[in-house]
Short mmCIF file of C-alpha atoms in Angstrom, two decimals:
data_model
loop_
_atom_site.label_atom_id
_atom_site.label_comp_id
_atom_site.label_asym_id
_atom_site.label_seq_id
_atom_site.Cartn_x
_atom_site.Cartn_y
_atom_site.Cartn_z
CA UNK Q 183 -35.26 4.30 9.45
CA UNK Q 184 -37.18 4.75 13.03
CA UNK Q 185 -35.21 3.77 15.89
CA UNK Q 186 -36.17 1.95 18.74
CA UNK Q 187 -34.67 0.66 22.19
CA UNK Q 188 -32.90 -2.87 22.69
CA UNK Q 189 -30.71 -3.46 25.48
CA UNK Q 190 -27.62 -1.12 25.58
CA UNK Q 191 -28.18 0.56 22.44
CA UNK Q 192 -30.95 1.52 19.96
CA UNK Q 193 -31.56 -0.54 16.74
CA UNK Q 194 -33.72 -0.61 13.69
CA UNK Q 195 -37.13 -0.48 14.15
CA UNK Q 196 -37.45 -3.40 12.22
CA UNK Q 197 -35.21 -6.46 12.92
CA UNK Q 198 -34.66 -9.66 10.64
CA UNK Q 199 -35.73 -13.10 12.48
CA UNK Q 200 -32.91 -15.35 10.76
CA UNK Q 201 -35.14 -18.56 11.43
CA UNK Q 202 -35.43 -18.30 7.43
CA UNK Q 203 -31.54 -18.48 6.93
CA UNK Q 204 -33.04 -21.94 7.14
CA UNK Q 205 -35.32 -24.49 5.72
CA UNK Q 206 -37.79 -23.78 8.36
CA UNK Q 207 -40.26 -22.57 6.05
CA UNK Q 208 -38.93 -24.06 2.68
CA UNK Q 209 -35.78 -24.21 1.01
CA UNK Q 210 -33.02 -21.51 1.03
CA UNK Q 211 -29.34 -20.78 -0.04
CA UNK Q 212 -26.76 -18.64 1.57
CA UNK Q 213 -26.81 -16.47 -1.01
CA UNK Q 214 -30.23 -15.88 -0.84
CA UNK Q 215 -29.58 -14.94 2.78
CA UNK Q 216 -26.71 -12.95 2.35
CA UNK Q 217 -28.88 -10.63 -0.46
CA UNK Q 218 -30.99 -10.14 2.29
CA UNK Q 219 -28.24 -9.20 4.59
CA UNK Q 220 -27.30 -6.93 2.11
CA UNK Q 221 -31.01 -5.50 1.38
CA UNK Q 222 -30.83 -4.58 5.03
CA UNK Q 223 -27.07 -2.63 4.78
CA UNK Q 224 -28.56 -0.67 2.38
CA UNK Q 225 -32.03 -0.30 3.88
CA UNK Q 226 -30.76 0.47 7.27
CA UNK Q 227 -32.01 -2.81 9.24
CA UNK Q 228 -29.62 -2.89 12.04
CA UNK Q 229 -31.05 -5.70 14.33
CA UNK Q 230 -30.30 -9.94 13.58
CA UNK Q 231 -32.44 -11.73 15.70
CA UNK Q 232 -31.54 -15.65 15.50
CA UNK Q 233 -30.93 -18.75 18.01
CA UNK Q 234 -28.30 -22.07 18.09
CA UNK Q 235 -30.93 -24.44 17.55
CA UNK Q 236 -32.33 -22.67 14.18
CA UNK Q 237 -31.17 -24.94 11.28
CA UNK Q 238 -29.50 -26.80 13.97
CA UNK Q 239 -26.77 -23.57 13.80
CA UNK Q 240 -26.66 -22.89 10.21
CA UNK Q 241 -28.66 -19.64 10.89
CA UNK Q 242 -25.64 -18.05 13.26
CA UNK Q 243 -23.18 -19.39 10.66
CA UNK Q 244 -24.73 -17.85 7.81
CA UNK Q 245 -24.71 -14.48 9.74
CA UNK Q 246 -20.78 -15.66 10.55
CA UNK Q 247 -19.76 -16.22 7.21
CA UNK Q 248 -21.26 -12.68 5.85
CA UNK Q 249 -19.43 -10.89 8.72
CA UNK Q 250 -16.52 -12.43 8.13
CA UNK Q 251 -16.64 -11.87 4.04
CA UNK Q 252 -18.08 -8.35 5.02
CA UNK Q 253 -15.94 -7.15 7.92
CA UNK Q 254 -17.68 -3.25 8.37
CA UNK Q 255 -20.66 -5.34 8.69
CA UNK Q 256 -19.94 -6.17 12.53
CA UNK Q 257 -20.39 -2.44 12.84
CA UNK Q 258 -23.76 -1.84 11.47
CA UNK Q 259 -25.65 -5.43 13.29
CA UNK Q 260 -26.70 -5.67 16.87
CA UNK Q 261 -26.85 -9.19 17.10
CA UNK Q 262 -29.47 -10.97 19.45
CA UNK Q 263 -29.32 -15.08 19.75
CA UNK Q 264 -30.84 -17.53 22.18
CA UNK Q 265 -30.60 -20.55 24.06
CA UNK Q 266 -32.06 -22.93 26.46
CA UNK Q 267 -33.57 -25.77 23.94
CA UNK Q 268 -31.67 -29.15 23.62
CA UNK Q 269 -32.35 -32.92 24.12
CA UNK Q 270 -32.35 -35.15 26.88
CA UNK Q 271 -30.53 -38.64 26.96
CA UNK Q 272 -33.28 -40.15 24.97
CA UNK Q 273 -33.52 -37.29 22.50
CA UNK Q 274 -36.40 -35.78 23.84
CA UNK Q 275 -36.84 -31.68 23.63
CA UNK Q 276 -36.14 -30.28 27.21
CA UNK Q 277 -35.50 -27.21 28.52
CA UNK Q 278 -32.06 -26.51 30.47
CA UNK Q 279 -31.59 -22.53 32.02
CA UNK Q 280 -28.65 -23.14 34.02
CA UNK Q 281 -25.81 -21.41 33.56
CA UNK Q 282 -23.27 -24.14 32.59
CA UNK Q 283 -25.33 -25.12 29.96
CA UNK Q 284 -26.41 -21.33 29.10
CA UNK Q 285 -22.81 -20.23 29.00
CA UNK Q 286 -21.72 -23.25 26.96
CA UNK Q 287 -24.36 -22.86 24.37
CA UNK Q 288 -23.58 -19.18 24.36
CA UNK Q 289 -20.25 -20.06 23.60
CA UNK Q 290 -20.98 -22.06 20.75
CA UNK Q 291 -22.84 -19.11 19.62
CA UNK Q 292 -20.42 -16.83 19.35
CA UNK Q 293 -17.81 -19.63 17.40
CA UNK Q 294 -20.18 -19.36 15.09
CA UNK Q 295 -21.29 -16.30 14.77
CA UNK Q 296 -17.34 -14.90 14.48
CA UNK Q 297 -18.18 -12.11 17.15
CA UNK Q 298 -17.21 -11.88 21.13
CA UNK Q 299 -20.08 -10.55 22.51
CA UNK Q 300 -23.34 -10.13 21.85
CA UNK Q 301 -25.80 -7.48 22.14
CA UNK Q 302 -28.77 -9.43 23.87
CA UNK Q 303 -28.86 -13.14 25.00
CA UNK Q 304 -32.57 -14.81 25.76
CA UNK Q 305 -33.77 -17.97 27.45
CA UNK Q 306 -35.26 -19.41 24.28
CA UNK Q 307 -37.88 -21.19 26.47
CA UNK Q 308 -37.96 -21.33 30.44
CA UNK Q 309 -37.12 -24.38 32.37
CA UNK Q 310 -40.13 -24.60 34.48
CA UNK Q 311 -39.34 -26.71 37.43
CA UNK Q 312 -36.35 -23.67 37.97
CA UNK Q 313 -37.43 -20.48 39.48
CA UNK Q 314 -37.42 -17.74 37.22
CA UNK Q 315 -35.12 -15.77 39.32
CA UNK Q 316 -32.47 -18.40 38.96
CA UNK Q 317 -32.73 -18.19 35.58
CA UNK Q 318 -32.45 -14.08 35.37
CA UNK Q 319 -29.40 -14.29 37.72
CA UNK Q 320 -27.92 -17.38 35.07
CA UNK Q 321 -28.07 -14.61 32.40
CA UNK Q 322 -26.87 -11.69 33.89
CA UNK Q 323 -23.57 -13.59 34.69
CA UNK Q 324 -23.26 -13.75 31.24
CA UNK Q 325 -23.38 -10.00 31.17
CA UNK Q 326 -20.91 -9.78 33.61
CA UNK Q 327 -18.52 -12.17 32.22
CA UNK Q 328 -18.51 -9.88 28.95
CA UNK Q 329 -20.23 -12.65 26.25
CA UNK Q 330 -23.26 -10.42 26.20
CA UNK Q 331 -24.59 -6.71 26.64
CA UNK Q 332 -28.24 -7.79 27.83
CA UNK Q 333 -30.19 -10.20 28.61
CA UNK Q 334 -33.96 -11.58 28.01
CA UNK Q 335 -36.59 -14.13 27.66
CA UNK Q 336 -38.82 -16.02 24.70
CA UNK Q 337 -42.60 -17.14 24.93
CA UNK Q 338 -43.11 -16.27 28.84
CA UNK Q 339 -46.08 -14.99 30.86
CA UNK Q 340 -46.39 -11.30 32.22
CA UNK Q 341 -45.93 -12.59 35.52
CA UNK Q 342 -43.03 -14.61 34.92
CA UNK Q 343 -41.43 -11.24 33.24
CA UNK Q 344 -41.69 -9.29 36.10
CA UNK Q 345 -40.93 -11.62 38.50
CA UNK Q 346 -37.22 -11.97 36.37
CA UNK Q 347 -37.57 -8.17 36.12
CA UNK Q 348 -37.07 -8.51 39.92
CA UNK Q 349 -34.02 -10.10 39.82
CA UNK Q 350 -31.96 -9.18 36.95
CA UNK Q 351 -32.48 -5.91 34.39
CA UNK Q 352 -34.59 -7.47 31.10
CA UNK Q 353 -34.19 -6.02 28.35
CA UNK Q 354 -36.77 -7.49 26.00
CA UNK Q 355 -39.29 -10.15 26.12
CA UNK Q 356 -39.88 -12.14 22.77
CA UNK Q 357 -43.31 -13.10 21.60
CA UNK Q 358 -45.70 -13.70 18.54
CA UNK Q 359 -47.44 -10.89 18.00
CA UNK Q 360 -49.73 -9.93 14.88
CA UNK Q 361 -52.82 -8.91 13.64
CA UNK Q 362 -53.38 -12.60 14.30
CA UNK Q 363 -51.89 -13.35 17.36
CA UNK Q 364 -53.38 -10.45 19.82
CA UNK Q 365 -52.66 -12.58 23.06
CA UNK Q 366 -49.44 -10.33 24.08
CA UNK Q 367 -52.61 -7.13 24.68
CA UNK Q 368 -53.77 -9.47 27.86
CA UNK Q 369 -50.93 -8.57 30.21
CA UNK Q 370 -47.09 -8.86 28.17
CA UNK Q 371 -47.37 -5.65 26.53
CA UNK Q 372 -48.28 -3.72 29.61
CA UNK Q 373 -46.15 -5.78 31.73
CA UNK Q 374 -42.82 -4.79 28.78
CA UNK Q 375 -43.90 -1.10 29.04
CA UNK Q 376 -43.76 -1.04 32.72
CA UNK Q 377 -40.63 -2.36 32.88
CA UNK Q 378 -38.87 -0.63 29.92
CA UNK Q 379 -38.10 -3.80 28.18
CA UNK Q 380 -38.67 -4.13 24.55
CA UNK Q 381 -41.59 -6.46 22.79
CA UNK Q 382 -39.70 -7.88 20.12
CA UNK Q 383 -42.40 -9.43 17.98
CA UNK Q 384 -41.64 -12.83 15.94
CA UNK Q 385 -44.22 -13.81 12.76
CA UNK Q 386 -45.76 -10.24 12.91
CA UNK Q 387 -46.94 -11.13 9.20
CA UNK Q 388 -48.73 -14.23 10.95
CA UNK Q 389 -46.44 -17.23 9.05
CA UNK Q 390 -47.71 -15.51 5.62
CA UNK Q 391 -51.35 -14.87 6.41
CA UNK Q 392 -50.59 -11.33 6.32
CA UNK Q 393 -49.33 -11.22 3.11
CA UNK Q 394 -49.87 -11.02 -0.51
CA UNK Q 395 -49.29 -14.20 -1.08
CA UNK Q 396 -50.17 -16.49 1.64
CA UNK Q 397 -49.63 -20.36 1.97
CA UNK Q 398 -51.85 -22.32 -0.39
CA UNK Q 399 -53.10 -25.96 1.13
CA UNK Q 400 -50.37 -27.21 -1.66
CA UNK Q 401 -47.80 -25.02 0.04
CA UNK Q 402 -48.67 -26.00 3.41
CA UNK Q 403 -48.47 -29.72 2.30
CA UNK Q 404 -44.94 -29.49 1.74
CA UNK Q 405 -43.25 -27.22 4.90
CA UNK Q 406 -43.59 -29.27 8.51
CA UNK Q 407 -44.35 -26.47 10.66
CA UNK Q 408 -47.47 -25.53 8.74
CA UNK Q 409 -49.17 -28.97 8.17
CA UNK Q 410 -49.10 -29.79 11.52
CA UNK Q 411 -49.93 -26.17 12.42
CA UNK Q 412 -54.10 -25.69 14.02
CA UNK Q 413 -54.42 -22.17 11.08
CA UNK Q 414 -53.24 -24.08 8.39
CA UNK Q 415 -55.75 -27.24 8.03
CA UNK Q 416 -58.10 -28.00 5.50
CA UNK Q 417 -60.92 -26.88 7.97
CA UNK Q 418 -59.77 -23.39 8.90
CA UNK Q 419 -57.25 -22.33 6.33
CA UNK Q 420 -59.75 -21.22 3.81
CA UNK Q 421 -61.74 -18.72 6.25
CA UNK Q 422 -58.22 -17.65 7.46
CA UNK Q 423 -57.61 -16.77 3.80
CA UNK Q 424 -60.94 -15.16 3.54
CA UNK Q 425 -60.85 -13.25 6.45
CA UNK Q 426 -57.21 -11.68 4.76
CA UNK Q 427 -58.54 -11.13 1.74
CA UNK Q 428 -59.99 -8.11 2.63
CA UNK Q 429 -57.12 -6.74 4.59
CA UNK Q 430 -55.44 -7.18 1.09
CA UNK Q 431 -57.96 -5.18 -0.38
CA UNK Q 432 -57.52 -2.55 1.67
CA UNK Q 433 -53.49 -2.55 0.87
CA UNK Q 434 -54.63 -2.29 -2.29
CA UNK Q 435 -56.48 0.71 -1.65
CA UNK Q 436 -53.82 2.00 -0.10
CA UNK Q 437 -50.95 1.18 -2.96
CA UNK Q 438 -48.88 -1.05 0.08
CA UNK Q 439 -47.92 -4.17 0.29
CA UNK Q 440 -50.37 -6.50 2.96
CA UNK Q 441 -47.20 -7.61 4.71
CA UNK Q 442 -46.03 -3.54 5.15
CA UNK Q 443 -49.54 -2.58 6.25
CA UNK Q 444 -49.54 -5.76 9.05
CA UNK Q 445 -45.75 -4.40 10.10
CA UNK Q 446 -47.01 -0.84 10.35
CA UNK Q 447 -49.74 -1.86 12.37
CA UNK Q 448 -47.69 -3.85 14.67
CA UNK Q 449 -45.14 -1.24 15.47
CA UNK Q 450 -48.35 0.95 15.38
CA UNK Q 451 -49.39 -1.04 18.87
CA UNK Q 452 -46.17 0.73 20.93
CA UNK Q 453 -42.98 2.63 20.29
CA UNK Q 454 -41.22 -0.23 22.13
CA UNK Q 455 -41.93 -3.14 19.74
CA UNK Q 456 -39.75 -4.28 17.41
CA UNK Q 457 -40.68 -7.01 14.78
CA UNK Q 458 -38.54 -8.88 13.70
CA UNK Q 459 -40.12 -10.61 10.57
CA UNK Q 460 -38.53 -13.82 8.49
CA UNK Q 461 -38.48 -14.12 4.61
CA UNK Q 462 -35.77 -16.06 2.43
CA UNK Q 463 -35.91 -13.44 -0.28
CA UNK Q 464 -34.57 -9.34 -0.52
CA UNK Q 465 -37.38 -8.58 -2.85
CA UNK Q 466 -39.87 -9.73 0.29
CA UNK Q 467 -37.82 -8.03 3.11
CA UNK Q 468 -37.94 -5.09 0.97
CA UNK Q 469 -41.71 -5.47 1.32
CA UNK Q 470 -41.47 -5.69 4.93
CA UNK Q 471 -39.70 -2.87 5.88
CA UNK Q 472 -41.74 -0.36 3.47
CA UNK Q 473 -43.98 -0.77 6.56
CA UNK Q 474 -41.47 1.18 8.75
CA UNK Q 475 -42.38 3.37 6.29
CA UNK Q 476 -45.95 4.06 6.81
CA UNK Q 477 -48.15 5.87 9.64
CA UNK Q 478 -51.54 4.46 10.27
CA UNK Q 479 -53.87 7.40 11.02
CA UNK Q 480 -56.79 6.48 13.39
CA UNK Q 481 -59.44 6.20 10.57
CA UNK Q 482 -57.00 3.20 9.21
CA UNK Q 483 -56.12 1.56 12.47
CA UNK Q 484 -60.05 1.92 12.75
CA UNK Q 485 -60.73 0.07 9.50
CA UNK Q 486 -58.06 -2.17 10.06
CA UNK Q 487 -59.92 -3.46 13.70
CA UNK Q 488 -63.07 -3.93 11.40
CA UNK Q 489 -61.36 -6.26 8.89
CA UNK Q 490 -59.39 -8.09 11.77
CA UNK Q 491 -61.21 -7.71 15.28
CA UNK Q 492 -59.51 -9.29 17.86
CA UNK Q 493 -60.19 -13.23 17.58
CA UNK Q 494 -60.78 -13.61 13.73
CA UNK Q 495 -58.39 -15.98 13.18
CA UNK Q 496 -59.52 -19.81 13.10
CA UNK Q 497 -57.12 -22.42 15.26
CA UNK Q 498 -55.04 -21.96 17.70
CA UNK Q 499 -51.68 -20.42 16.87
CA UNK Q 500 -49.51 -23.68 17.77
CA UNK Q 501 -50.89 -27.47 17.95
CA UNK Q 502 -50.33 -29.42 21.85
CA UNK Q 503 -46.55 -30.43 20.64
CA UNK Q 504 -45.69 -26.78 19.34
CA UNK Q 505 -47.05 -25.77 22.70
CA UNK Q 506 -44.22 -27.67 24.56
CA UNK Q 507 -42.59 -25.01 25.84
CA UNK Q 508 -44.31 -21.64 25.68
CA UNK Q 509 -46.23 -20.44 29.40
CA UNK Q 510 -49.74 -20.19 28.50
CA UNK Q 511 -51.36 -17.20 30.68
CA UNK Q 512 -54.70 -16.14 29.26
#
């Protein structure tokens, strides 16, 4: 298994994003989490990326309960988790980056995650009438209080990066990234490099586009995300599907998976990005890592630009609500 930089330590260069350790994207059991917990012990996935507000915490307590039935596991995960979402007094999503409320959420984290530290701690989304700076500083006495290792952010601009850069040591920024989602290339990748933080890449197989089996409209009809999501409607879902269809041809060619040739290409963009892909099943992670797997010569990353050039993709990647939150910078 490649290796690649987060925070204090090196991990997998492949992580698991443990938003599917709930129903985000359909149904799932523990144990179908746990077998992929266990694909990745034996495959040699080291890095759980997850966050207190996935499954409303029953993503960190799945991870909890198989650590605590599978003790030497604490050993082989470096464990990343978030916070920063909750509600105001009307139950509206806001955004809180404060430390009491970091630290407290942190907290709750690590209750139920059964661990005392972390490895890396992120701002799930930034509080934007607070400085960025305050924020960084927020985090890194976290660090020095001894609850986590590192610290970074989710879904922020290049210039907000640096700028916390300035302040406090980042070790990763977190952003979609894909052969559909090429927006990091205008300023976040360059900006990561520079500063020696990791790209840790969420939906690299673009919410199943990038598969072999991508979401039908019937599928789509039935997960929340999706059917209110601008690449999954009636009018653009079909040329989305078209457009893939011939990047799963050419897997085919190859004798890969789709979803291991869009991973390969995505760690194929720099040596410090690390997807972190989501599936509720072992046979699919399997799938996903074979990509860690494969080198792209230039003739294929060539080919692969032809089938996908940047901007194929119909829609915008999130509708005006799912864009509550993320900075916009290009």
């Amino acid at each position: 298994m490649q290796k690649r930089k987060l925070g204090t330590t090196e991990v997998s260069a492949l992580g698991i994003g443990a938003m599917s350790f709930g129903p985000f994207y359909g149904p799932t059991t523990q144990d179908e989490s746990f077998g992929v917990l266990d694909a990745a012990v034996e495959l040699g996935v080291t890095h759980i990326d997850t966050s207190n507000v996935y499954a409303g915490g029953k993503s960190e307590e799945t991870i909890g309960a198989y650590l605590a039935a599978n003790p030497s596991a604490k050993d082989h995960f470096v464990i990343a988790t978030k916070g920063g979402i909750t509600k105001d007094a009307d139950g509206n999503r806001c955004y809180r980056n404060d430390l009491a409320h970091l630290e407290a959420e942190l907290d709750g984290s690590l209750k139920r995650l059964g661990v005392d530290c972390v490895e890396l701690y992120y701002i799930h989304r930034r509080q934007a009438d607070m400085p960025i700076e305050e924020a960084a500083e927020a985090l890194q006495a976290l660090v020095a209080k001894g609850k986590c290792k590192s610290i970074g952010f989710s879904e922020i601009a290049p210039s907000s990066l640096r700028r916390a850069a300035a302040a406090a040591p980042i070790a990763a920024v977190q952003s979609e990234y894909s052969l559909s989602t090429r927006a990091p290339e205008l300023g976040l990748l360059q900006a990561a490099k520079d500063l020696g933080a990791a790209l840790v890449a969420f939906s690299p197989v673009g919410r199943g586009l990038l598969t072999d089996t991508p979401p039908s409209m019937e599928k789509v009809e039935s997960i929340g995300f999706l059917k209110g999501n601008p690449r999954f409607q009636p009018d653009t879902l079909p040329a989305n599907l078209e457009y893939t269809d011939a990047l799963r041809a050419f897997a085919a060619e190859m004798g890969e998976p789709t979803a291991a040739i869009a991973i390969a290409w995505t760690l194929a963009q720099g040596d410090n990005i690390i997807p972190i892909p989501g599936t509720r099943t072992a046979e699919h992670f399997r799938e996903l890592v074979r990509g860690t797997e494969i080198t792209l010569g230039e003739s294929e990353l060539a080919e692969i630009e032809k089938i996908l050039p940047v901007g194929w993709c119909h829609g915008d990647r999130y509708n005006a609500g799912q864009w509550n939150g993320p900075e916009r910078y290009c």
